[in-house]
């Protein structure tokens, strides 16, 4: 992989991490509004997958995929604005977290709260591409918990049958809310689950951004070229609670320590320095740029107006 791309990956992951940290701090200070889900630990997945998408592909990110929104071109002002329920937010004040931050002009379908309903929706988009004979792919995400739902199996069944240009990333972060993997399913072998539907399956280290990027890029290209769907299991760890209110005391401390050593942002930085791709000064500069960018986005969102009550009925179709 060329060096500028590796550095760009660091910049996006750092922007994502900085956004996440500032968001958590704001909510703890009582400056937040709705529920907020930290994606700490998921940056290599959200950024690696986001960077692998082509300009004509469509993506439906999940609640821990802040990086995908940012890479895809969603401005941080619109995301913070959304989280604060402001008129400047992506849903114009209709929601107050990452849910609903969609923009089809950017090729982003907003996150659908009912898990895992982004899957059948994205399969529909993929099938539209196939019917129109367009070389485009549709990608979405699901958590380990979401794979236990019927819609996961229904979607994979049809994706395999129709050989749709569909790519699904399973973000296996070891927990669904407070429920660990071994209390969710008999055998957490996600590749096995998907392969029975006639789908290519790959498992990737979800904390290694270059690996995630390359795996997703290959799957998306195969989909665009008519090679059918892929399910990618990306293994990682949810490093904070389910949402801001959850202290996650039920997660063994040793497990978090183990995954902290595999932190995706720290480790990519280390890789760039050790392989002489970037200097400490270059990376420090990117850190400073991320801090400034996020501070500006927060100031913009906090200063923005609430929606005008007269617009309440806008966007209501039935
Ligand atoms: C149908 C449905 N039931 C319950 C919820 C509430 N809920 C939101 S996230 C979540 C846990 C999901 O776990 P997982 O799929 O592993 O994703 P993670 O949060 O770990 O990234 C639950 C139960 C929901 N959004 N939709
Ligand atoms: Mg999970």
Coordinates of N, CA and C in Angstrom, one line a residue, residues 61-264:
X61 N -24.0 2.4 7.5 CA -23.2 2.2 8.7 C -24.0 1.8 9.9
X62 N -23.4 1.3 10.9 CA -24.1 1.0 12.2 C -23.7 2.0 13.2
X63 N -24.2 1.7 14.5 CA -24.0 2.7 15.5 C -22.6 2.9 16.0
X64 N -21.6 2.0 15.6 CA -20.2 2.2 16.0 C -19.3 2.6 14.9
X65 N -20.0 3.1 13.8 CA -19.2 3.3 12.5 C -19.0 4.8 12.2
X66 N -18.8 5.6 13.2 CA -18.6 7.0 13.0 C -17.5 7.2 11.9
X67 N -16.5 6.5 11.9 CA -15.4 6.7 10.9 C -15.9 6.5 9.5
X68 N -16.8 5.6 9.3 CA -17.4 5.4 7.9 C -18.1 6.7 7.4
X69 N -18.9 7.3 8.3 CA -19.6 8.5 8.0 C -18.6 9.6 7.6
X70 N -17.5 9.8 8.4 CA -16.5 10.8 8.2 C -15.8 10.6 6.9
X71 N -15.3 9.4 6.7 CA -14.5 9.1 5.5 C -15.4 9.3 4.2
X72 N -16.7 9.0 4.3 CA -17.6 9.2 3.2 C -18.0 10.6 2.9
X73 N -17.6 11.5 3.8 CA -17.8 12.9 3.5 C -18.8 13.6 4.4
X74 N -19.4 12.9 5.4 CA -20.3 13.6 6.3 C -19.6 14.5 7.2
X75 N -19.9 15.8 7.2 CA -19.1 16.8 7.9 C -19.4 16.6 9.4
X76 N -18.3 16.7 10.3 CA -18.5 16.5 11.7 C -19.6 17.5 12.3
X77 N -19.7 18.6 11.7 CA -20.7 19.6 12.2 C -22.1 19.0 12.1
X78 N -22.4 18.3 11.0 CA -23.7 17.7 10.8 C -24.0 16.6 11.7
X79 N -22.9 15.9 12.1 CA -23.1 14.7 13.0 C -23.3 15.2 14.4
X80 N -22.4 16.2 14.9 CA -22.6 16.7 16.2 C -23.9 17.5 16.3
X81 N -24.3 18.2 15.2 CA -25.6 18.9 15.2 C -26.7 17.9 15.4
X82 N -26.6 16.7 14.7 CA -27.6 15.7 14.9 C -27.7 15.2 16.3
X83 N -26.5 15.0 16.9 CA -26.5 14.4 18.3 C -27.1 15.4 19.3
X84 N -27.0 16.7 18.9 CA -27.6 17.7 19.8 C -29.0 18.1 19.4
X85 N -29.6 17.4 18.4 CA -31.0 17.6 18.0 C -31.2 18.9 17.3
X86 N -30.1 19.5 16.7 CA -30.2 20.8 16.1 C -30.7 20.8 14.7
X87 N -31.1 22.0 14.2 CA -31.7 22.1 12.9 C -30.6 21.8 11.8
X88 N -29.3 22.0 12.2 CA -28.2 21.8 11.3 C -27.7 20.4 11.2
X89 N -28.3 19.5 12.1 CA -28.0 18.1 12.0 C -28.5 17.4 10.8
X90 N -27.9 16.2 10.5 CA -28.2 15.5 9.3 C -29.7 15.2 9.2
X91 N -30.4 15.0 10.3 CA -31.8 14.7 10.3 C -32.6 15.9 10.7
X92 N -32.0 17.1 10.7 CA -32.6 18.4 10.9 C -33.4 18.4 12.2
X93 N -32.8 17.7 13.2 CA -33.4 17.7 14.6 C -34.4 16.6 14.8
X94 N -34.5 15.7 13.9 CA -35.5 14.6 14.1 C -34.9 13.5 15.0
X95 N -33.7 13.5 15.2 CA -33.1 12.4 16.0 C -32.0 13.1 16.9
X96 N -31.4 12.4 17.8 CA -30.4 13.0 18.6 C -29.3 12.0 18.9
X97 N -28.8 11.3 17.9 CA -27.6 10.5 18.0 C -27.1 10.1 16.6
X98 N -26.4 9.0 16.5 CA -25.9 8.7 15.1 C -27.0 8.1 14.2
X99 N -28.1 7.7 14.8 CA -29.2 7.2 14.1 C -29.7 8.3 13.2
X100 N -30.0 7.9 12.0 CA -30.7 8.9 11.1 C -29.7 9.8 10.4
X101 N -28.4 9.6 10.6 CA -27.4 10.4 9.9 C -27.1 9.8 8.5
X102 N -28.1 10.0 7.7 CA -27.9 9.5 6.3 C -27.9 10.6 5.3
X103 N -27.3 10.4 4.1 CA -27.3 11.3 3.0 C -27.1 10.6 1.8
X104 N -28.1 10.4 1.0 CA -27.9 9.6 -0.2 C -27.0 10.2 -1.2
X105 N -26.9 11.6 -1.2 CA -25.9 12.3 -2.1 C -24.5 11.8 -1.8
X106 N -24.2 11.4 -0.5 CA -22.9 10.9 -0.1 C -22.9 9.4 -0.2
X107 N -23.9 8.8 -0.6 CA -24.0 7.3 -0.7 C -24.1 6.7 0.7
X108 N -24.8 7.4 1.6 CA -24.9 6.8 3.0 C -26.4 6.7 3.3
X109 N -26.8 5.4 3.7 CA -28.1 5.2 4.2 C -28.0 5.4 5.7
X110 N -28.9 6.2 6.3 CA -28.8 6.4 7.8 C -29.0 5.1 8.5
X111 N -28.4 5.0 9.7 CA -28.5 3.8 10.5 C -30.0 3.5 10.9
X112 N -30.4 2.3 10.7 CA -31.8 1.9 11.1 C -31.7 1.3 12.5
X113 N -32.4 1.9 13.5 CA -32.3 1.5 14.9 C -32.7 0.1 15.1
X114 N -33.7 -0.4 14.4 CA -34.2 -1.8 14.7 C -33.2 -2.8 14.1
X115 N -32.4 -3.4 15.0 CA -31.4 -4.3 14.5 C -31.9 -5.6 14.0
X116 N -31.5 -6.2 12.9 CA -30.4 -5.6 12.0 C -31.1 -5.2 10.6
X117 N -32.1 -4.3 10.7 CA -32.8 -3.9 9.5 C -32.1 -3.2 8.4
X118 N -30.8 -2.8 8.7 CA -30.0 -2.2 7.6 C -29.6 -3.3 6.6
X119 N -29.7 -4.6 7.1 CA -29.3 -5.7 6.2 C -30.2 -5.9 5.0
X120 N -31.5 -6.1 5.2 CA -32.4 -6.3 4.1 C -32.5 -5.0 3.2
X121 N -32.4 -3.9 3.9 CA -32.5 -2.6 3.1 C -31.3 -2.5 2.2
X122 N -30.1 -2.8 2.7 CA -28.9 -2.7 1.8 C -28.9 -3.8 0.7
X123 N -29.4 -5.0 1.0 CA -29.6 -6.0 0.0 C -30.5 -5.5 -1.1
X124 N -31.5 -4.8 -0.8 CA -32.4 -4.2 -1.8 C -31.6 -3.2 -2.7
X125 N -30.7 -2.4 -2.1 CA -29.9 -1.5 -2.9 C -29.0 -2.3 -3.8
X126 N -28.4 -3.3 -3.3 CA -27.5 -4.2 -4.1 C -28.2 -4.8 -5.3
X127 N -29.5 -5.2 -5.0 CA -30.2 -5.9 -6.1 C -30.6 -4.8 -7.2
X128 N -30.9 -3.6 -6.7 CA -31.2 -2.5 -7.7 C -30.0 -2.4 -8.7
X129 N -28.8 -2.4 -8.1 CA -27.5 -2.3 -8.9 C -27.4 -3.4 -9.9
X130 N -27.8 -4.6 -9.4 CA -27.7 -5.8 -10.2 C -28.7 -5.7 -11.4
X131 N -29.9 -5.4 -11.0 CA -31.0 -5.3 -12.1 C -30.6 -4.3 -13.2
X132 N -30.0 -3.2 -12.7 CA -29.6 -2.1 -13.7 C -28.3 -2.4 -14.4
X133 N -27.7 -3.5 -14.0 CA -26.4 -3.9 -14.6 C -25.3 -2.8 -14.3
X134 N -25.3 -2.2 -13.1 CA -24.4 -1.2 -12.8 C -23.2 -1.8 -12.0
X135 N -22.0 -1.4 -12.3 CA -20.9 -2.0 -11.5 C -20.7 -1.4 -10.1
X136 N -21.6 -1.5 -9.3 CA -21.6 -0.9 -8.0 C -21.9 -1.9 -6.9
X137 N -21.4 -1.7 -5.7 CA -21.7 -2.6 -4.6 C -22.4 -1.9 -3.4
X138 N -23.1 -2.6 -2.6 CA -23.7 -2.1 -1.4 C -23.2 -2.8 -0.2
X139 N -22.8 -2.0 0.8 CA -22.1 -2.6 2.0 C -22.8 -2.2 3.3
X140 N -22.9 -3.1 4.2 CA -23.4 -2.7 5.5 C -22.7 -3.5 6.6
X141 N -23.2 -3.2 7.9 CA -22.5 -3.8 9.1 C -23.5 -4.4 10.0
X142 N -23.1 -5.4 10.8 CA -23.9 -5.9 11.8 C -23.0 -6.3 13.0
X143 N -23.6 -6.2 14.2 CA -22.8 -6.6 15.4 C -23.0 -8.1 15.6
X144 N -22.2 -8.7 16.5 CA -22.3 -10.1 16.9 C -23.8 -10.4 17.3
X145 N -24.3 -9.5 18.2 CA -25.7 -9.7 18.7 C -26.7 -9.7 17.5
X146 N -26.5 -8.8 16.6 CA -27.5 -8.7 15.4 C -27.5 -9.9 14.6
X147 N -26.5 -10.7 14.6 CA -26.5 -12.0 13.8 C -27.4 -13.0 14.3
X148 N -27.9 -12.8 15.6 CA -28.8 -13.8 16.1 C -30.3 -13.6 15.7
X149 N -30.5 -12.5 15.0 CA -31.8 -12.1 14.6 C -32.2 -12.8 13.3
X150 N -33.5 -13.0 13.1 CA -34.0 -13.7 11.9 C -33.6 -12.9 10.6
X151 N -33.6 -11.6 10.6 CA -33.4 -10.8 9.4 C -32.0 -11.0 8.9
X152 N -31.0 -11.4 9.8 CA -29.7 -11.7 9.4 C -29.7 -12.9 8.4
X153 N -30.4 -13.9 8.9 CA -30.4 -15.2 8.1 C -31.2 -15.0 6.8
X154 N -32.3 -14.3 6.9 CA -33.2 -14.1 5.7 C -32.4 -13.3 4.7
X155 N -31.6 -12.3 5.1 CA -30.9 -11.5 4.2 C -29.8 -12.3 3.5
X156 N -29.0 -13.1 4.3 CA -27.9 -13.9 3.7 C -28.5 -15.0 2.8
X157 N -29.6 -15.5 3.1 CA -30.2 -16.5 2.2 C -30.5 -15.9 0.9
X158 N -31.1 -14.7 0.8 CA -31.4 -14.2 -0.5 C -30.2 -13.6 -1.2
X159 N -29.2 -13.1 -0.4 CA -28.0 -12.5 -1.0 C -27.2 -13.7 -1.7
X160 N -27.2 -14.8 -1.1 CA -26.5 -16.0 -1.7 C -27.3 -16.5 -2.9
X161 N -28.6 -16.6 -2.7 CA -29.4 -17.1 -3.8 C -29.3 -16.3 -5.1
X162 N -29.3 -14.9 -4.8 CA -29.3 -14.0 -6.0 C -27.9 -13.6 -6.3
X163 N -26.9 -14.0 -5.6 CA -25.5 -13.6 -5.8 C -25.4 -12.1 -6.0
X164 N -25.9 -11.4 -5.0 CA -26.0 -9.9 -5.0 C -24.7 -9.3 -4.8
X165 N -24.5 -8.1 -5.3 CA -23.3 -7.3 -5.1 C -23.3 -6.7 -3.7
X166 N -23.3 -7.5 -2.7 CA -23.6 -7.2 -1.3 C -22.4 -7.6 -0.4
X167 N -21.9 -6.6 0.4 CA -20.8 -7.0 1.3 C -21.3 -6.6 2.8
X168 N -21.2 -7.6 3.6 CA -21.6 -7.4 5.0 C -20.3 -7.6 5.9
X169 N -20.1 -6.6 6.8 CA -19.1 -6.7 7.8 C -19.7 -7.0 9.1
X170 N -19.3 -8.1 9.7 CA -19.8 -8.4 11.1 C -18.7 -7.8 12.0
X171 N -19.2 -6.9 12.9 CA -18.3 -6.3 13.9 C -18.4 -7.1 15.2
X172 N -17.6 -8.2 15.3 CA -17.6 -9.0 16.4 C -16.8 -8.4 17.6
X173 N -17.6 -7.6 18.4 CA -16.9 -6.9 19.5 C -17.1 -7.6 20.9
X174 N -17.4 -8.9 20.8 CA -17.5 -9.8 22.0 C -18.7 -9.6 22.9
X175 N -19.4 -8.5 22.8 CA -20.6 -8.3 23.6 C -21.7 -7.7 22.8
X176 N -22.9 -8.1 23.2 CA -24.1 -7.4 22.8 C -24.8 -6.8 24.0
X177 N -24.7 -5.5 24.2 CA -25.0 -4.9 25.5 C -24.2 -5.6 26.6
X178 N -24.9 -6.2 27.6 CA -24.1 -6.9 28.6 C -23.9 -8.4 28.4
X179 N -24.3 -8.9 27.2 CA -24.3 -10.3 27.0 C -23.1 -10.7 26.2
X180 N -22.2 -11.6 26.8 CA -21.0 -12.0 26.1 C -21.4 -13.0 25.0
X181 N -20.5 -13.3 24.1 CA -20.7 -14.2 23.0 C -21.2 -15.5 23.4
X182 N -20.6 -16.1 24.5 CA -21.0 -17.5 24.9 C -22.4 -17.6 25.5
X183 N -23.0 -16.5 25.7 CA -24.4 -16.5 26.2 C -25.4 -16.1 25.0
X184 N -24.8 -15.9 23.9 CA -25.6 -15.4 22.7 C -25.9 -16.5 21.7
X185 N -24.9 -17.5 21.6 CA -25.1 -18.5 20.5 C -24.3 -19.7 20.9
X186 N -24.6 -20.8 20.3 CA -23.9 -22.1 20.6 C -22.5 -22.1 20.1
X187 N -22.4 -21.6 18.8 CA -21.0 -21.6 18.2 C -20.8 -20.3 17.5
X188 N -20.0 -19.5 18.1 CA -19.8 -18.2 17.4 C -18.8 -18.2 16.2
X189 N -19.2 -19.1 15.3 CA -18.3 -19.2 14.1 C -19.1 -18.5 12.9
X190 N -18.7 -17.3 12.7 CA -19.5 -16.5 11.8 C -19.3 -16.9 10.3
X191 N -18.1 -17.3 10.0 CA -17.8 -17.7 8.7 C -18.7 -18.9 8.3
X192 N -18.8 -19.9 9.3 CA -19.6 -21.1 9.0 C -21.0 -20.7 8.8
X193 N -21.5 -19.7 9.5 CA -22.9 -19.3 9.4 C -23.2 -18.8 8.0
X194 N -22.3 -18.0 7.5 CA -22.5 -17.3 6.2 C -22.2 -18.2 5.0
X195 N -21.3 -19.1 5.2 CA -20.9 -19.9 4.0 C -22.0 -20.9 3.6
X196 N -22.8 -21.3 4.5 CA -23.9 -22.3 4.2 C -24.9 -21.6 3.2
X197 N -24.9 -20.3 3.1 CA -25.8 -19.6 2.2 C -25.1 -19.4 0.8
X198 N -24.0 -19.9 0.6 CA -23.3 -19.7 -0.7 C -22.6 -18.4 -0.8
X199 N -22.1 -17.9 0.3 CA -21.4 -16.6 0.3 C -20.0 -16.8 0.7
X200 N -19.1 -16.0 0.0 CA -17.7 -16.0 0.3 C -17.5 -15.4 1.7
X201 N -16.7 -16.1 2.5 CA -16.5 -15.6 3.9 C -15.0 -15.4 4.2
X202 N -14.7 -14.3 4.9 CA -13.4 -14.0 5.3 C -13.4 -13.5 6.8
X203 N -12.3 -13.9 7.5 CA -12.2 -13.3 8.9 C -10.9 -12.5 8.9
X204 N -11.1 -11.3 9.5 CA -10.0 -10.3 9.5 C -9.8 -9.8 10.9
X205 N -8.5 -9.4 11.2 CA -8.3 -8.7 12.5 C -8.9 -7.3 12.4
X206 N -9.9 -7.1 13.1 CA -10.7 -5.8 13.0 C -9.9 -4.7 13.7
X207 N -8.7 -4.9 14.2 CA -8.0 -3.8 14.8 C -6.8 -3.4 13.9
X208 N -6.7 -4.1 12.7 CA -5.6 -3.8 11.8 C -6.2 -3.1 10.6
X209 N -6.0 -1.8 10.5 CA -6.7 -1.0 9.5 C -6.3 -1.4 8.1
X210 N -5.1 -1.7 7.8 CA -4.6 -2.0 6.5 C -5.3 -3.3 6.0
X211 N -5.3 -4.3 6.9 CA -6.0 -5.6 6.6 C -7.5 -5.4 6.4
X212 N -8.1 -4.6 7.2 CA -9.6 -4.4 7.0 C -9.8 -3.8 5.6
X213 N -9.0 -2.7 5.3 CA -9.1 -2.0 4.0 C -8.9 -3.0 2.9
X214 N -7.9 -3.8 2.9 CA -7.6 -4.7 1.8 C -8.7 -5.8 1.6
X215 N -9.2 -6.3 2.7 CA -10.2 -7.3 2.7 C -11.5 -6.7 2.1
X216 N -11.9 -5.6 2.6 CA -13.1 -4.9 2.1 C -12.9 -4.5 0.6
X217 N -11.8 -4.0 0.2 CA -11.6 -3.6 -1.2 C -11.7 -4.8 -2.1
X218 N -11.2 -5.9 -1.7 CA -11.3 -7.1 -2.5 C -12.7 -7.6 -2.7
X219 N -13.4 -7.6 -1.5 CA -14.8 -8.0 -1.5 C -15.7 -7.1 -2.4
X220 N -15.5 -5.8 -2.2 CA -16.3 -4.8 -3.0 C -16.0 -4.9 -4.5
X221 N -14.8 -5.1 -4.9 CA -14.4 -5.3 -6.3 C -15.0 -6.5 -6.9
X222 N -15.0 -7.6 -6.1 CA -15.6 -8.9 -6.5 C -17.1 -8.6 -6.8
X223 N -17.7 -7.9 -5.8 CA -19.2 -7.7 -5.9 C -19.5 -6.8 -7.2
X224 N -18.7 -5.8 -7.4 CA -18.9 -4.9 -8.6 C -18.8 -5.7 -9.9
X225 N -17.8 -6.7 -9.9 CA -17.5 -7.4 -11.1 C -18.5 -8.6 -11.3
X226 N -19.5 -8.8 -10.5 CA -20.4 -9.9 -10.7 C -20.0 -11.1 -9.9
X227 N -19.1 -11.0 -9.0 CA -18.6 -12.2 -8.3 C -19.4 -12.6 -7.0
X228 N -20.5 -11.8 -6.8 CA -21.4 -12.2 -5.7 C -21.0 -11.6 -4.3
X229 N -21.7 -12.0 -3.3 CA -21.6 -11.4 -2.0 C -20.4 -11.9 -1.1
X230 N -20.0 -11.1 -0.1 CA -19.0 -11.5 0.8 C -19.5 -11.1 2.2
X231 N -19.2 -12.0 3.2 CA -19.4 -11.7 4.6 C -18.0 -11.6 5.2
X232 N -17.7 -10.5 5.8 CA -16.4 -10.4 6.5 C -16.6 -10.3 8.0
X233 N -16.0 -11.2 8.7 CA -16.0 -11.1 10.2 C -14.8 -10.3 10.6
X234 N -15.0 -9.2 11.2 CA -13.9 -8.4 11.8 C -13.9 -8.5 13.3
X235 N -12.9 -9.0 13.9 CA -12.9 -9.2 15.3 C -12.3 -8.0 16.0
X236 N -13.0 -7.6 17.1 CA -12.5 -6.4 17.8 C -13.1 -6.5 19.2
X237 N -13.0 -5.4 19.9 CA -13.6 -5.3 21.3 C -14.3 -4.0 21.5
X238 N -15.4 -4.0 22.1 CA -16.1 -2.7 22.5 C -15.4 -2.2 23.7
X239 N -14.7 -1.1 23.6 CA -13.8 -0.7 24.7 C -14.5 0.1 25.8
X240 N -15.7 0.6 25.5 CA -16.5 1.2 26.6 C -17.8 0.5 26.7
X241 N -18.7 1.1 27.5 CA -20.0 0.4 27.7 C -20.8 0.5 26.4
X242 N -22.0 -0.1 26.5 CA -22.9 -0.2 25.3 C -23.2 1.3 24.9
X243 N -23.6 2.1 25.8 CA -23.8 3.5 25.6 C -23.3 4.3 26.7
X244 N -23.5 5.6 26.7 CA -22.8 6.5 27.7 C -23.2 6.2 29.1
X245 N -24.4 5.6 29.3 CA -24.9 5.4 30.7 C -24.3 4.1 31.3
X246 N -23.6 3.3 30.5 CA -23.3 1.9 30.9 C -21.8 1.9 31.2
X247 N -21.5 1.6 32.5 CA -20.1 1.6 33.0 C -19.4 0.2 32.6
X248 N -20.2 -0.7 32.1 CA -19.7 -2.0 31.6 C -18.8 -2.7 32.7
X249 N -19.3 -2.7 34.0 CA -18.6 -3.4 35.1 C -18.6 -4.9 34.8
X250 N -19.5 -5.4 34.0 CA -19.6 -6.8 33.7 C -18.5 -7.3 32.8
X251 N -17.7 -6.4 32.2 CA -16.6 -6.9 31.3 C -15.4 -7.1 32.2
X252 N -14.7 -8.3 32.2 CA -13.5 -8.5 33.0 C -12.4 -7.5 32.6
X253 N -11.8 -7.0 33.7 CA -10.8 -6.0 33.4 C -9.6 -6.5 32.6
X254 N -9.3 -7.8 32.8 CA -8.2 -8.4 32.0 C -8.4 -8.4 30.5
X255 N -9.7 -8.6 30.2 CA -10.1 -8.6 28.8 C -9.8 -7.3 28.1
X256 N -10.2 -6.2 28.8 CA -10.0 -4.9 28.3 C -8.5 -4.5 28.2
X257 N -7.7 -5.0 29.2 CA -6.3 -4.7 29.1 C -5.7 -5.4 27.9
X258 N -6.1 -6.6 27.7 CA -5.6 -7.4 26.6 C -5.9 -6.6 25.2
X259 N -7.1 -6.1 25.1 CA -7.5 -5.5 23.9 C -6.9 -4.1 23.8
X260 N -6.6 -3.5 24.9 CA -6.0 -2.1 24.9 C -4.6 -2.2 24.3
X261 N -3.9 -3.3 24.5 CA -2.6 -3.5 23.8 C -2.7 -3.6 22.3
X262 N -3.9 -3.9 21.8 CA -4.2 -4.1 20.4 C -4.9 -2.8 19.8
X263 N -4.8 -1.7 20.6 CA -5.6 -0.5 20.1 C -5.3 -0.2 18.7
X264 N -6.3 0.0 17.9 CA -6.1 0.2 16.4 C -5.4 1.5 16.1

